[in-house]
Amino acid sequence: MKVVTLTKSLIFGAVSVALVASASGAPRADELLSYEQVWTKVRGESAGARGADEELAAARKAADRASRHWWPRGFADARAYTTDDAGLLLFSKLGSRSLSGSDLSPFAMNFPDGQVYQKATLGAELPLFEGGAKVAESRFRQKMVRGREFEKEALLLSEYAETAGLYGALLISDQQEKELLPIQTLVASTIARYELGAKGNPVGYSGLLGLKNLSHRIEGELEMIRARRDGARKALAEKAELPAGWQPSGASIPDFVADFLERGRYGRNGALETSYAVSAQQVMADGLEELKSAERARFLPRIALFAEGSYVSGNSVNATAGTAGGFLQWELFSAPSFGAVGQAELTAAAARSRAEAARVRAASDFAKAERVSRALRDQMRLADRSLALLEEQSEAARKLFLNGSINALQLTEVFSRTVDLISAKAQMKEQYLNVNAQVIQLVPFEIPVVADGGSV
């Protein structure tokens, strides 16, 4: 009779839990969001991604400007003035081709009347040789574009990994809660039906206290799960505007990692030797190498062709003039220029050393994280098997408890081991998720492309 009554209580408790979960807002089909959908929203609303896009666009503009260094330079100058300056008046009359003999008298030259002139000049300059400075700057700007592209990929990958960690935390919380609720129901039903828990029965009372402590522990675990879930939800809500009451689409953590944190690990960018962040440092170091050539150009001549035409008007007389030729400019001495090449060489060497150190560190971290990931994956498989065995043992222990073969303390011990394993398995999943989120930032990971409809 007791067995039938307890079985009915367990069924009633399980149904009650299901009804409570439904009333508290169980996810409807239209509230389920896959990770692809969440990432699409985060990517579209990311301020960091917008900033990276703008920096890349600015770098491309700078490279485009630098690539036009060999284009001819055109200039124009126009001015109108009134003056009684003797020297300026003389040359203005020469420019307008209006100089007469009377203008050369001592009195006229020393005490000229003020006059009004207009002058317009149009010229062009074509560089032939600049010592290689502009060529080196153009190559440097191209390297900077490539570096910005790598920096953008690194930033997006960091956002992707962080978003995956938050979404995975929701999956872990839901799975852990799903595994703990049946145990909570069993413990609560056992306490409610326990008839030997009077203080006059020390063994029975001790068993009752053990069951109550276990119930409190499970409730504490569930509270922590809810807190972690709320924290992950708030963090995702800060990244993107997501619908209220949305739920993650159910997937196991190993499957989630395999789909979103492993599948693109060796994609189209597999030719790169290291992560995007390290590649950005390497390209920046290469760019600084180009600046050494620009510094050397300080000590080389500059050769160019030029042409200039002018129009001068004054005293109702107009005239034009033209000049064409070439020039050579050579800085023979400049104290600040001494040591510039050596400084550029040291700067480039320091950047290259930092990039190499980052590459070695990334390779070491990657190998270490890969080993940890494999170990955690194996541990999770063992934990799944152990949990299945413990669930079977719990069912057997419950039957033994019902027929009086074991006491409440022994049943509590079995339930406690199950709770311990569920918590340990959740921690393994969290570590496995975090390690793989770290790993993808140490390699040229290809973020899965999201197609229309949210599929990869």
GROMACS .gro file of C-alpha atoms in nm:
model
  456
    1MET     CA    1   0.000   0.000   0.000
    2LYS     CA    2   0.283   0.236   0.086
    3VAL     CA    3   0.453   0.161  -0.246
    4VAL     CA    4   0.138   0.248  -0.444
    5THR     CA    5   0.082   0.568  -0.244
    6LEU     CA    6   0.446   0.680  -0.286
    7THR     CA    7   0.438   0.604  -0.658
    8LYS     CA    8   0.123   0.816  -0.698
    9SER     CA    9   0.292   1.097  -0.504
   10LEU     CA   10   0.599   1.084  -0.729
   11ILE     CA   11   0.383   1.095  -1.042
   12PHE     CA   12   0.178   1.383  -0.898
   13GLY     CA   13   0.500   1.570  -0.808
   14ALA     CA   14   0.645   1.525  -1.155
   15VAL     CA   15   0.322   1.646  -1.317
   16SER     CA   16   0.314   1.946  -1.081
   17VAL     CA   17   0.670   2.042  -1.175
   18ALA     CA   18   0.580   2.019  -1.543
   19LEU     CA   19   0.271   2.237  -1.492
   20VAL     CA   20   0.470   2.495  -1.295
   21ALA     CA   21   0.735   2.505  -1.567
   22SER     CA   22   0.464   2.552  -1.829
   23ALA     CA   23   0.296   2.829  -1.630
   24SER     CA   24   0.629   3.008  -1.577
   25GLY     CA   25   0.676   3.052  -1.949
   26ALA     CA   26   0.797   2.740  -2.124
   27PRO     CA   27   0.938   2.835  -2.464
   28ARG     CA   28   0.701   2.847  -2.755
   29ALA     CA   29   0.826   2.753  -3.099
   30ASP     CA   30   0.849   3.117  -3.206
   31GLU     CA   31   1.063   3.199  -2.899
   32LEU     CA   32   1.340   2.952  -2.980
   33LEU     CA   33   1.653   3.118  -3.119
   34SER     CA   34   1.941   2.921  -3.262
   35TYR     CA   35   2.295   3.035  -3.202
   36GLU     CA   36   2.322   3.138  -3.568
   37GLN     CA   37   2.028   3.376  -3.521
   38VAL     CA   38   2.171   3.523  -3.201
   39TRP     CA   39   2.516   3.572  -3.358
   40THR     CA   40   2.363   3.739  -3.664
   41LYS     CA   41   2.194   3.994  -3.438
   42VAL     CA   42   2.508   4.050  -3.230
   43ARG     CA   43   2.722   4.091  -3.542
   44GLY     CA   44   2.480   4.341  -3.692
   45GLU     CA   45   2.460   4.555  -3.377
   46SER     CA   46   2.820   4.533  -3.256
   47ALA     CA   47   2.973   4.876  -3.195
   48GLY     CA   48   3.318   4.717  -3.192
   49ALA     CA   49   3.261   4.566  -3.536
   50ARG     CA   50   3.145   4.902  -3.669
   51GLY     CA   51   3.457   5.065  -3.530
   52ALA     CA   52   3.676   4.800  -3.693
   53ASP     CA   53   3.497   4.852  -4.025
   54GLU     CA   54   3.556   5.227  -4.002
   55GLU     CA   55   3.924   5.183  -3.915
   56LEU     CA   56   3.967   4.949  -4.211
   57ALA     CA   57   3.792   5.195  -4.442
   58ALA     CA   58   4.020   5.475  -4.318
   59ALA     CA   59   4.329   5.258  -4.377
   60ARG     CA   60   4.213   5.185  -4.732
   61LYS     CA   61   4.162   5.555  -4.794
   62ALA     CA   62   4.513   5.628  -4.670
   63ALA     CA   63   4.659   5.353  -4.891
   64ASP     CA   64   4.470   5.485  -5.192
   65ARG     CA   65   4.600   5.836  -5.128
   66ALA     CA   66   4.957   5.714  -5.086
   67SER     CA   67   4.939   5.513  -5.409
   68ARG     CA   68   4.886   5.838  -5.607
   69HIS     CA   69   5.219   5.987  -5.502
   70TRP     CA   70   5.350   5.976  -5.860
   71TRP     CA   71   5.064   6.180  -6.000
   72PRO     CA   72   5.154   6.536  -6.113
   73ARG     CA   73   5.077   6.816  -5.870
   74GLY     CA   74   4.879   7.112  -6.003
   75PHE     CA   75   4.842   7.447  -5.833
   76ALA     CA   76   4.686   7.787  -5.896
   77ASP     CA   77   4.744   8.125  -5.739
   78ALA     CA   78   4.547   8.446  -5.793
   79ARG     CA   79   4.585   8.780  -5.623
   80ALA     CA   80   4.491   9.145  -5.663
   81TYR     CA   81   4.679   9.423  -5.487
   82THR     CA   82   4.745   9.796  -5.472
   83THR     CA   83   5.095   9.910  -5.381
   84ASP     CA   84   5.340  10.198  -5.391
   85ASP     CA   85   5.635   9.971  -5.311
   86ALA     CA   86   5.905  10.070  -5.559
   87GLY     CA   87   6.050   9.721  -5.605
   88LEU     CA   88   5.714   9.546  -5.634
   89LEU     CA   89   5.589   9.810  -5.879
   90LEU     CA   90   5.897   9.766  -6.096
   91PHE     CA   91   5.857   9.391  -6.121
   92SER     CA   92   5.480   9.419  -6.165
   93LYS     CA   93   5.536   9.650  -6.463
   94LEU     CA   94   5.792   9.405  -6.598
   95GLY     CA   95   5.542   9.123  -6.556
   96SER     CA   96   5.272   9.317  -6.738
   97ARG     CA   97   5.526   9.419  -7.002
   98SER     CA   98   5.434   9.786  -6.950
   99LEU     CA   99   5.771   9.927  -6.839
  100SER     CA  100   5.864  10.250  -7.019
  101GLY     CA  101   6.167  10.474  -7.015
  102SER     CA  102   5.999  10.728  -6.789
  103ASP     CA  103   5.950  10.457  -6.529
  104LEU     CA  104   6.328  10.430  -6.493
  105SER     CA  105   6.387  10.792  -6.391
  106PRO     CA  106   6.526  10.825  -6.038
  107PHE     CA  107   6.227  11.026  -5.916
  108ALA     CA  108   5.969  10.789  -6.064
  109MET     CA  109   6.149  10.489  -5.920
  110ASN     CA  110   6.200  10.641  -5.575
  111PHE     CA  111   5.860  10.805  -5.538
  112PRO     CA  112   5.614  10.598  -5.743
  113ASP     CA  113   5.239  10.650  -5.739
  114GLY     CA  114   5.027  10.368  -5.601
  115GLN     CA  115   4.890  10.134  -5.865
  116VAL     CA  116   4.655   9.832  -5.881
  117TYR     CA  117   4.760   9.496  -6.028
  118GLN     CA  118   4.607   9.151  -6.067
  119LYS     CA  119   4.813   8.838  -6.112
  120ALA     CA  120   4.708   8.476  -6.176
  121THR     CA  121   4.945   8.182  -6.189
  122LEU     CA  122   4.879   7.823  -6.298
  123GLY     CA  123   5.147   7.556  -6.257
  124ALA     CA  124   5.219   7.184  -6.247
  125GLU     CA  125   5.493   6.964  -6.104
  126LEU     CA  126   5.575   6.607  -6.204
  127PRO     CA  127   5.798   6.409  -5.963
  128LEU     CA  128   6.057   6.187  -6.133
  129PHE     CA  129   6.254   6.065  -5.833
  130GLU     CA  130   6.180   6.109  -5.463
  131GLY     CA  131   6.447   5.888  -5.314
  132GLY     CA  132   6.193   5.607  -5.270
  133ALA     CA  133   6.019   5.777  -4.977
  134LYS     CA  134   5.673   5.791  -5.132
  135VAL     CA  135   5.705   5.437  -5.273
  136ALA     CA  136   5.797   5.308  -4.926
  137GLU     CA  137   5.508   5.498  -4.770
  138SER     CA  138   5.268   5.346  -5.024
  139ARG     CA  139   5.388   4.994  -4.940
  140PHE     CA  140   5.361   5.076  -4.570
  141ARG     CA  141   5.000   5.187  -4.614
  142GLN     CA  142   4.917   4.866  -4.801
  143LYS     CA  143   5.062   4.666  -4.511
  144MET     CA  144   4.850   4.869  -4.270
  145VAL     CA  145   4.538   4.779  -4.466
  146ARG     CA  146   4.622   4.410  -4.434
  147GLY     CA  147   4.695   4.457  -4.066
  148ARG     CA  148   4.359   4.628  -4.011
  149GLU     CA  149   4.188   4.340  -4.190
  150PHE     CA  150   4.350   4.094  -3.949
  151GLU     CA  151   4.259   4.316  -3.652
  152LYS     CA  152   3.898   4.323  -3.768
  153GLU     CA  153   3.893   3.943  -3.798
  154ALA     CA  154   4.045   3.913  -3.450
  155LEU     CA  155   3.785   4.148  -3.301
  156LEU     CA  156   3.497   3.966  -3.469
  157LEU     CA  157   3.636   3.634  -3.351
  158SER     CA  158   3.659   3.765  -2.995
  159GLU     CA  159   3.295   3.878  -3.013
  160TYR     CA  160   3.197   3.544  -3.165
  161ALA     CA  161   3.375   3.347  -2.892
  162GLU     CA  162   3.222   3.560  -2.616
  163THR     CA  163   2.874   3.523  -2.764
  164ALA     CA  164   2.922   3.147  -2.798
  165GLY     CA  165   3.029   3.131  -2.434
  166LEU     CA  166   2.716   3.313  -2.319
  167TYR     CA  167   2.484   3.108  -2.539
  168GLY     CA  168   2.655   2.787  -2.426
  169ALA     CA  169   2.613   2.894  -2.063
  170LEU     CA  170   2.237   2.905  -2.122
  171LEU     CA  171   2.245   2.554  -2.268
  172ILE     CA  172   2.449   2.426  -1.973
  173SER     CA  173   2.213   2.588  -1.722
  174ASP     CA  174   1.905   2.444  -1.890
  175GLN     CA  175   2.056   2.095  -1.906
  176GLN     CA  176   2.173   2.103  -1.544
  177GLU     CA  177   1.833   2.223  -1.428
  178LYS     CA  178   1.665   1.952  -1.633
  179GLU     CA  179   1.880   1.688  -1.462
  180LEU     CA  180   1.833   1.828  -1.110
  181LEU     CA  181   1.455   1.877  -1.112
  182PRO     CA  182   1.368   1.503  -1.111
  183ILE     CA  183   1.605   1.450  -0.816
  184GLN     CA  184   1.443   1.741  -0.636
  185THR     CA  185   1.101   1.588  -0.699
  186LEU     CA  186   1.214   1.249  -0.568
  187VAL     CA  187   1.366   1.401  -0.255
  188ALA     CA  188   1.060   1.618  -0.187
  189SER     CA  189   0.826   1.323  -0.235
  190THR     CA  190   1.038   1.104  -0.009
  191ILE     CA  191   1.038   1.369   0.265
  192ALA     CA  192   0.663   1.417   0.234
  193ARG     CA  193   0.595   1.044   0.267
  194TYR     CA  194   0.865   0.966   0.523
  195GLU     CA  195   0.699   0.824   0.835
  196LEU     CA  196   1.004   0.733   1.044
  197GLY     CA  197   1.142   1.083   1.092
  198ALA     CA  198   1.027   1.141   1.449
  199LYS     CA  199   1.290   1.267   1.694
  200GLY     CA  200   1.230   0.961   1.904
  201ASN     CA  201   1.379   0.751   1.625
  202PRO     CA  202   1.742   0.873   1.599
  203VAL     CA  203   1.821   0.674   1.286
  204GLY     CA  204   1.503   0.778   1.111
  205TYR     CA  205   1.530   1.139   1.228
  206SER     CA  206   1.891   1.157   1.110
  207GLY     CA  207   1.781   1.026   0.772
  208LEU     CA  208   1.510   1.292   0.755
  209LEU     CA  209   1.763   1.566   0.833
  210GLY     CA  210   1.991   1.430   0.562
  211LEU     CA  211   1.709   1.440   0.308
  212LYS     CA  212   1.616   1.795   0.408
  213ASN     CA  213   1.978   1.911   0.382
  214LEU     CA  214   1.998   1.754   0.038
  215SER     CA  215   1.675   1.929  -0.059
  216HIS     CA  216   1.820   2.263   0.053
  217ARG     CA  217   2.139   2.194  -0.138
  218ILE     CA  218   1.947   2.116  -0.457
  219GLU     CA  219   1.745   2.436  -0.414
  220GLY     CA  220   2.070   2.628  -0.372
  221GLU     CA  221   2.208   2.470  -0.689
  222LEU     CA  222   1.893   2.567  -0.877
  223GLU     CA  223   1.920   2.925  -0.750
  224MET     CA  224   2.279   2.943  -0.876
  225ILE     CA  225   2.167   2.805  -1.211
  226ARG     CA  226   1.900   3.074  -1.238
  227ALA     CA  227   2.152   3.343  -1.143
  228ARG     CA  228   2.399   3.225  -1.408
  229ARG     CA  229   2.121   3.206  -1.665
  230ASP     CA  230   2.003   3.559  -1.585
  231GLY     CA  231   2.361   3.688  -1.605
  232ALA     CA  232   2.414   3.530  -1.947
  233ARG     CA  233   2.082   3.665  -2.071
  234LYS     CA  234   2.161   4.019  -1.957
  235ALA     CA  235   2.504   4.004  -2.119
  236LEU     CA  236   2.351   3.892  -2.449
  237ALA     CA  237   2.081   4.159  -2.421
  238GLU     CA  238   2.354   4.423  -2.396
  239LYS     CA  239   2.508   4.292  -2.718
  240ALA     CA  240   2.191   4.275  -2.925
  241GLU     CA  241   1.820   4.343  -2.908
  242LEU     CA  242   1.667   3.999  -2.861
  243PRO     CA  243   1.296   3.916  -2.825
  244ALA     CA  244   1.162   3.894  -2.472
  245GLY     CA  245   1.128   3.542  -2.336
  246TRP     CA  246   1.345   3.381  -2.602
  247GLN     CA  247   1.501   3.042  -2.534
  248PRO     CA  248   1.811   2.875  -2.679
  249SER     CA  249   1.738   2.586  -2.909
  250GLY     CA  250   1.840   2.270  -2.729
  251ALA     CA  251   2.174   2.119  -2.822
  252SER     CA  252   2.428   1.933  -2.615
  253ILE     CA  253   2.750   2.120  -2.541
  254PRO     CA  254   2.969   1.869  -2.733
  255ASP     CA  255   2.745   1.912  -3.038
  256PHE     CA  256   2.737   2.290  -2.994
  257VAL     CA  257   3.117   2.306  -2.974
  258ALA     CA  258   3.154   2.073  -3.273
  259ASP     CA  259   2.919   2.286  -3.484
  260PHE     CA  260   3.033   2.635  -3.390
  261LEU     CA  261   3.375   2.618  -3.224
  262GLU     CA  262   3.547   2.336  -3.412
  263ARG     CA  263   3.406   2.304  -3.762
  264GLY     CA  264   3.561   2.627  -3.889
  265ARG     CA  265   3.891   2.581  -3.708
  266TYR     CA  266   4.078   2.477  -4.020
  267GLY     CA  267   3.872   2.642  -4.295
  268ARG     CA  268   3.971   2.857  -4.590
  269ASN     CA  269   4.222   3.047  -4.374
  270GLY     CA  270   4.418   2.735  -4.286
  271ALA     CA  271   4.716   2.864  -4.483
  272LEU     CA  272   4.788   3.112  -4.205
  273GLU     CA  273   5.028   2.987  -3.942
  274THR     CA  274   4.879   3.160  -3.642
  275SER     CA  275   4.587   3.366  -3.515
  276TYR     CA  276   4.452   3.682  -3.669
  277ALA     CA  277   4.581   3.891  -3.380
  278VAL     CA  278   4.936   3.760  -3.421
  279SER     CA  279   4.915   3.792  -3.800
  280ALA     CA  280   4.819   4.158  -3.752
  281GLN     CA  281   5.133   4.211  -3.543
  282GLN     CA  282   5.348   4.039  -3.805
  283VAL     CA  283   5.207   4.252  -4.087
  284MET     CA  284   5.255   4.569  -3.883
  285ALA     CA  285   5.618   4.470  -3.828
  286ASP     CA  286   5.658   4.421  -4.203
  287GLY     CA  287   5.513   4.767  -4.256
  288LEU     CA  288   5.768   4.922  -4.022
  289GLU     CA  289   6.040   4.760  -4.234
  290GLU     CA  290   5.916   4.973  -4.524
  291LEU     CA  291   5.960   5.287  -4.318
  292LYS     CA  292   6.333   5.222  -4.307
  293SER     CA  293   6.343   5.291  -4.681
  294ALA     CA  294   6.149   5.611  -4.625
  295GLU     CA  295   6.404   5.727  -4.369
  296ARG     CA  296   6.693   5.649  -4.603
  297ALA     CA  297   6.527   5.869  -4.865
  298ARG     CA  298   6.605   6.170  -4.647
  299PHE     CA  299   6.962   6.152  -4.777
  300LEU     CA  300   6.877   6.115  -5.146
  301PRO     CA  301   6.799   6.388  -5.402
  302ARG     CA  302   6.455   6.480  -5.528
  303ILE     CA  303   6.413   6.540  -5.900
  304ALA     CA  304   6.102   6.677  -6.074
  305LEU     CA  305   5.980   6.863  -6.383
  306PHE     CA  306   5.772   7.176  -6.354
  307ALA     CA  307   5.581   7.420  -6.571
  308GLU     CA  308   5.421   7.750  -6.479
  309GLY     CA  309   5.219   8.014  -6.661
  310SER     CA  310   5.118   8.357  -6.533
  311TYR     CA  311   4.886   8.639  -6.630
  312VAL     CA  312   4.944   8.995  -6.506
  313SER     CA  313   4.705   9.287  -6.548
  314GLY     CA  314   4.757   9.651  -6.449
  315ASN     CA  315   4.699  10.003  -6.582
  316SER     CA  316   4.489   9.861  -6.867
  317VAL     CA  317   4.783   9.650  -6.982
  318ASN     CA  318   4.774   9.269  -6.983
  319ALA     CA  319   5.055   9.021  -7.037
  320THR     CA  320   5.126   8.651  -7.005
  321ALA     CA  321   5.443   8.457  -6.932
  322GLY     CA  322   5.546   8.094  -6.916
  323THR     CA  323   5.823   7.895  -6.749
  324ALA     CA  324   5.914   7.527  -6.779
  325GLY     CA  325   6.207   7.319  -6.663
  326GLY     CA  326   6.330   7.078  -6.403
  327PHE     CA  327   6.482   7.098  -6.059
  328LEU     CA  328   6.690   6.896  -5.816
  329GLN     CA  329   6.659   6.932  -5.439
  330TRP     CA  330   6.905   6.766  -5.206
  331GLU     CA  331   6.917   6.806  -4.832
  332LEU     CA  332   7.290   6.815  -4.766
  333PHE     CA  333   7.278   6.868  -4.392
  334SER     CA  334   7.006   6.835  -4.127
  335ALA     CA  335   7.103   6.748  -3.773
  336PRO     CA  336   6.763   6.595  -3.676
  337SER     CA  337   6.792   6.350  -3.967
  338PHE     CA  338   7.103   6.183  -3.830
  339GLY     CA  339   7.010   5.854  -3.659
  340ALA     CA  340   6.666   5.838  -3.824
  341VAL     CA  341   6.750   5.519  -4.016
  342GLY     CA  342   6.890   5.350  -3.705
  343GLN     CA  343   6.580   5.445  -3.510
  344ALA     CA  344   6.355   5.299  -3.781
  345GLU     CA  345   6.559   4.976  -3.784
  346LEU     CA  346   6.530   4.938  -3.405
  347THR     CA  347   6.156   5.011  -3.412
  348ALA     CA  348   6.100   4.750  -3.684
  349ALA     CA  349   6.318   4.493  -3.501
  350ALA     CA  350   6.127   4.549  -3.176
  351ALA     CA  351   5.793   4.503  -3.354
  352ARG     CA  352   5.915   4.185  -3.520
  353SER     CA  353   6.040   4.047  -3.187
  354ARG     CA  354   5.704   4.118  -3.021
  355ALA     CA  355   5.523   3.949  -3.308
  356GLU     CA  356   5.745   3.642  -3.282
  357ALA     CA  357   5.696   3.625  -2.906
  358ALA     CA  358   5.319   3.646  -2.956
  359ARG     CA  359   5.335   3.369  -3.219
  360VAL     CA  360   5.530   3.136  -2.989
  361ARG     CA  361   5.296   3.209  -2.698
  362ALA     CA  362   4.988   3.148  -2.913
  363ALA     CA  363   5.129   2.817  -3.041
  364SER     CA  364   5.205   2.704  -2.685
  365ASP     CA  365   4.863   2.811  -2.557
  366PHE     CA  366   4.693   2.636  -2.849
  367ALA     CA  367   4.871   2.305  -2.787
  368LYS     CA  368   4.791   2.325  -2.415
  369ALA     CA  369   4.426   2.415  -2.475
  370GLU     CA  370   4.387   2.133  -2.728
  371ARG     CA  371   4.513   1.879  -2.474
  372VAL     CA  372   4.279   2.014  -2.207
  373SER     CA  373   3.988   2.007  -2.454
  374ARG     CA  374   4.048   1.641  -2.541
  375ALA     CA  375   4.079   1.549  -2.174
  376LEU     CA  376   3.756   1.729  -2.085
  377ARG     CA  377   3.574   1.564  -2.376
  378ASP     CA  378   3.679   1.222  -2.249
  379GLN     CA  379   3.579   1.316  -1.894
  380MET     CA  380   3.235   1.425  -2.010
  381ARG     CA  381   3.182   1.092  -2.186
  382LEU     CA  382   3.275   0.908  -1.865
  383ALA     CA  383   3.052   1.141  -1.663
  384ASP     CA  384   2.756   1.065  -1.891
  385ARG     CA  385   2.811   0.692  -1.841
  386SER     CA  386   2.851   0.737  -1.467
  387LEU     CA  387   2.535   0.945  -1.447
  388ALA     CA  388   2.340   0.676  -1.631
  389LEU     CA  389   2.470   0.420  -1.382
  390LEU     CA  390   2.386   0.647  -1.088
  391GLU     CA  391   2.034   0.701  -1.218
  392GLU     CA  392   1.993   0.325  -1.238
  393GLN     CA  393   2.140   0.292  -0.890
  394SER     CA  394   1.907   0.565  -0.760
  395GLU     CA  395   1.605   0.378  -0.894
  396ALA     CA  396   1.727   0.056  -0.735
  397ALA     CA  397   1.802   0.233  -0.406
  398ARG     CA  398   1.457   0.391  -0.404
  399LYS     CA  399   1.298   0.050  -0.441
  400LEU     CA  400   1.517  -0.090  -0.163
  401PHE     CA  401   1.420   0.206   0.055
  402LEU     CA  402   1.051   0.148  -0.011
  403ASN     CA  403   1.070  -0.213   0.096
  404GLY     CA  404   1.283  -0.123   0.398
  405SER     CA  405   1.611  -0.283   0.283
  406ILE     CA  406   1.806   0.044   0.324
  407ASN     CA  407   1.749   0.346   0.544
  408ALA     CA  408   1.706   0.712   0.453
  409LEU     CA  409   2.073   0.795   0.514
  410GLN     CA  410   2.180   0.538   0.258
  411LEU     CA  411   1.923   0.666   0.009
  412THR     CA  412   2.042   1.023   0.073
  413GLU     CA  413   2.399   0.917  -0.003
  414VAL     CA  414   2.296   0.780  -0.343
  415PHE     CA  415   2.097   1.094  -0.425
  416SER     CA  416   2.387   1.315  -0.309
  417ARG     CA  417   2.632   1.137  -0.538
  418THR     CA  418   2.394   1.197  -0.826
  419VAL     CA  419   2.372   1.568  -0.744
  420ASP     CA  420   2.752   1.583  -0.711
  421LEU     CA  421   2.798   1.426  -1.052
  422ILE     CA  422   2.542   1.655  -1.216
  423SER     CA  423   2.723   1.960  -1.076
  424ALA     CA  424   3.064   1.824  -1.173
  425LYS     CA  425   2.943   1.749  -1.524
  426ALA     CA  426   2.811   2.105  -1.560
  427GLN     CA  427   3.151   2.238  -1.454
  428MET     CA  428   3.321   2.013  -1.710
  429LYS     CA  429   3.091   2.146  -1.980
  430GLU     CA  430   3.163   2.503  -1.880
  431GLN     CA  431   3.539   2.441  -1.887
  432TYR     CA  432   3.511   2.259  -2.220
  433LEU     CA  433   3.313   2.548  -2.367
  434ASN     CA  434   3.556   2.812  -2.238
  435VAL     CA  435   3.864   2.622  -2.354
  436ASN     CA  436   3.729   2.583  -2.706
  437ALA     CA  437   3.622   2.949  -2.712
  438GLN     CA  438   3.985   3.028  -2.626
  439VAL     CA  439   4.125   2.787  -2.885
  440ILE     CA  440   3.948   2.947  -3.181
  441GLN     CA  441   4.117   3.278  -3.098
  442LEU     CA  442   4.459   3.112  -3.125
  443VAL     CA  443   4.411   2.989  -3.483
  444PRO     CA  444   4.281   3.145  -3.808
  445PHE     CA  445   3.929   3.026  -3.730
  446GLU     CA  446   3.670   3.075  -4.002
  447ILE     CA  447   3.344   3.200  -3.852
  448PRO     CA  448   3.060   2.994  -4.005
  449VAL     CA  449   2.867   3.192  -4.264
  450VAL     CA  450   2.501   3.229  -4.169
  451ALA     CA  451   2.263   3.179  -4.460
  452ASP     CA  452   1.910   3.312  -4.486
  453GLY     CA  453   1.688   3.144  -4.231
  454GLY     CA  454   1.963   3.111  -3.972
  455SER     CA  455   2.137   2.796  -4.099
  456VAL     CA  456   2.509   2.756  -4.140
   0.00000   0.00000   0.00000
